[in-house]
Amino acid sequence: MNKLIVVFSKRRHTGLTAIPYYAKIQAQNPIVLHEQVTPADVKKAPDQYSESEKEVVNLLSKISDQALFKKFSHAKSVKDFKDNIPEDLLETRIRPDLEKTMYQLILHLTKHPVPAYFKNEGYTQLYSSDRLKIKPTHAQPIFRFSLKEETLIYTLRLKQDEFTFTPTGKKIEIICHNPAVLKINHDVFHFKDFSGAKIKPFLEKPALTISAQHLPAYMEGFVASCIRLHEVEASGFVIEKATDKPKQFLVLEKDLTQKPILNFYLQYGNHRFLADRMANIFVDLRHDDGGYTFRKIKRNFDLEQMTFQYLEQLGLTRSAEASFSHPDDLDASGRTQPVAGPENLVEWVRKNAAALAQNNIETRLKYDGKNFSKAPVTSHFVSKERADWFEIEAMVEIPPYQIPFVRFRKHILRGERLYTLPNGEVFVLPGEWFSRFTDLFNFGETQDLNIKLNKVHSYLIEQVIKGEKDQNLPPLPRVQDYRDLPLPQGLKATLRPYQIEGFHWLNFLSINNFGGILADDMGLGKTIQTITFLLHIYSPANGQAIKTREAGEGQLSLFSSPEGGFNRTGLPPTLIVMPTSLVHNWEAEVRKFAPGLKIHIFTGGNRARSYEVSRIFRHYHIIITTYGVLRNDVKFFKDYQFQHLILDESQYIKNPSSKSFAAVKAVNARHHLVLTGTPIENSLVDLWAQMNVVNHDLLGSLSFFQRHFVTPIAKNENEEKSAHLQKLIEPFMLRRTKEMVAKDLPPIMEQVVYCDMTPDQKSYYESEKSSIRNAIFEALDKGGSQQYSILALKSLTRLRQIANHPATVESDYTGGSGKFDQMMITLESIISEHHHVLVFSSFVKDLKLMEHELSARKIHYAKLTGATQNRQEVIDTFSRDDRCKVFLISLKAGGVGLNLTKADYVFMLNPWWNPAAEAQAINRAHRIGQVRNVFVYRFISTETIEEKIARLQEKKSLMADTFIKSNNPLANMSPEEMKQLFG
């Protein structure tokens, strides 16, 4: 029968080892060894070997001559290695490595039926009788110690199951030394935690004697080790068995990477060790009055595991066998972050001090020479309401000290968590202080030991006071408190529920001296909500009666005083500033919906000299003017007291360094309100500019806002900062989308129409693009953002025009345009089905080409650009004449102030970097009053700059969506991005 066997034999060079052979076994005849088996042989014929046989071959391949040569030698060949093995290398490294593998082999053979044989030196034949009997279980040593008159005598017996014997006189072959594997005749005994060296003294004599001179050291060393590892019988001294509960310690230390961790230590008796140690028995020795007492302490693994689990339940993360990290200090892969310090671990210990003490876990917090305070921290806050601000008194108690809270101001603003107490200990500021109190110190003013907070930040009071023992929380204003406010008398309109909610919100702001941004979607009625609010402000509940007039009467006259007529409410007028195109709309809607309000249009010939302003304005409730007039005549407005300053389309003041912004800031008004569907067009600075007008202190200075919000959000995409900013502005900004409030408004159906350029157009475009790219890259390489940004803007404009139609830049161009061809095909198909279309373009030249095409095809149209003089007449033509199917509109001229619900199709001829402007254009058709679905077609020429702009819109407008739906994807474009755009 042929099968795999293991042969133990001595090699001349390396001593006793084992080799796998494929052999022929015959009952009475010698065993025929065919060949030594290697992993390569197994790989060639895998079905010939069982899984246990394969494991044996792989295991013994680790101690083959070739493997030992590769691992331990730099000789030229295996033969050179074997012939010249240094004795110290053999004993200290090679034999221990060999025996480690052979011990694994012995344990494997106890469970798997692979025959093992022993081949004696000098024998050439191997017989079945040479087979080894490997015991299935570990043998046990039994030490017997007898102490008499300072002399210790001890013996050794070996126990295999129920059979006990002494090694003395036995022919013992030591196969492995540590742990020991013994061959006695053909029996193989294997041990656990027992060295073969301890057997050697007993091979020749049955007992050993230790003299009094060496007794103390022997008892402390060898005897204690035997008691810990083995069965010991004692006479003349005592062995006590104990089950002590360990002392437990959490110690703040550094790991191998020099990062902070809490190491878990245990102490059993006199043995203190890191809890990753595997030993399960400890022995303490007490020597007094000539007697020896050993305490054998069994380790309480169950208690230790309960502690491990308890520490994890309290929030720690087990980072090593006996080490814990704070989860906030770890990155996504579980590694400690490079910036991690001991602060989070110290705070965790302080928070859980009572629970740790209750579970008998001591803590030691010394790190990098600093002693950290474990004292509990409590804070006491009291808030007192004053005229326009809150006064906050606060004290922090860190026993035995009481420290004014303002002392921590610099630490909180700088993000520093370590504060040195008078006794030299280091107090770690709670992590939640930084999210809870940073705004308090950023926006509050410290006076002595108190903090003054403007009421515009009243919503921070709840955040500051919440959970404190000595709180004196004043009643904070809530918009819910104004929901029962009735609509004013004299209102000639029926408001939708969300518009009534907006009216209540505006009153909430006014009564509490807050400013706000009404940022509803275009078409949701910001104007009517504002008019309703103003009618309430100037109503009998807030002043004297406002008489209404019947339809058809002239402007209401309230002149009843001898001086010639004030608005009679006791309140100064409200100034409303807007783009010129909206003046007519505002005037018409005030007269229509609130005829009781007196309005004065301060534009053109109606403008007065400065000394006349006070005399004229006092007769009116509302003064309407434009941004241009305010900018030019700011000297007439800055010294006059207005009740409200209201800015419509407030993105006009988005630039804080502009003259329009300065003019608005110069106006003297008690309350401020801005109306816009797009508070953010280019960057978050737009939001700051408008919020700075309505609530001056809300977002801090511009430099503070850029440092704390713009950079983290716009450049680093910091979601925490984004959420923080939204929380700050939330009470002062009301934003409703059409989807939220106008369930009956039909959805917008949008589609991108990609148009291939004609061959002539493509050739022209590529030629222009090549020369433009070279000029751009040359400017970028020379540096100077001003130079390349101006050149880039001009180049972008030219490439966009060519993508539409080269004829817009080259009068001699005779070729066609793929986009115009596709657009006209689509247009004719739509109007043939009696639909009406708005066509928007950023370029007036596009519209001229469209005019030519429409006229040639006898299609009626209207046209509105910045040069249009009879604006209202053109709008009325499209709205009232059903033959007029197409309205050509320049994006700049038609982005605001139009209500064109007659149209149910919108064409966008060219994408631009401002999606807010496009959204406003679409809203000319998709607004309240529209009863049909609105279809939007965006025409984009493929393989042009238009496709890249469209991708930039998608990428950059995510930030605008977070705050109020709008953005400029090309704002602050880097040189690298610019090269990518023109590449």
mmCIF file of C-alpha atoms in Angstrom, residues 140 305 368 455 492 816 977:
data_model
loop_
_atom_site.group_PDB
_atom_site.id
_atom_site.type_symbol
_atom_site.label_atom_id
_atom_site.label_comp_id
_atom_site.label_asym_id
_atom_site.label_seq_id
_atom_site.Cartn_x
_atom_site.Cartn_y
_atom_site.Cartn_z
ATOM 1 C CA GLN A 140 1.529 16.862 32.603
ATOM 2 C CA GLN A 305 -14.106 41.153 29.600
ATOM 3 C CA ASP A 368 3.627 65.189 28.225
ATOM 4 C CA LYS A 455 -31.284 90.986 20.217
ATOM 5 C CA LYS A 492 -58.288 94.365 -2.162
ATOM 6 C CA GLY A 816 -25.352 78.118 -41.545
ATOM 7 C CA GLU A 977 -9.807 75.858 -14.152
#
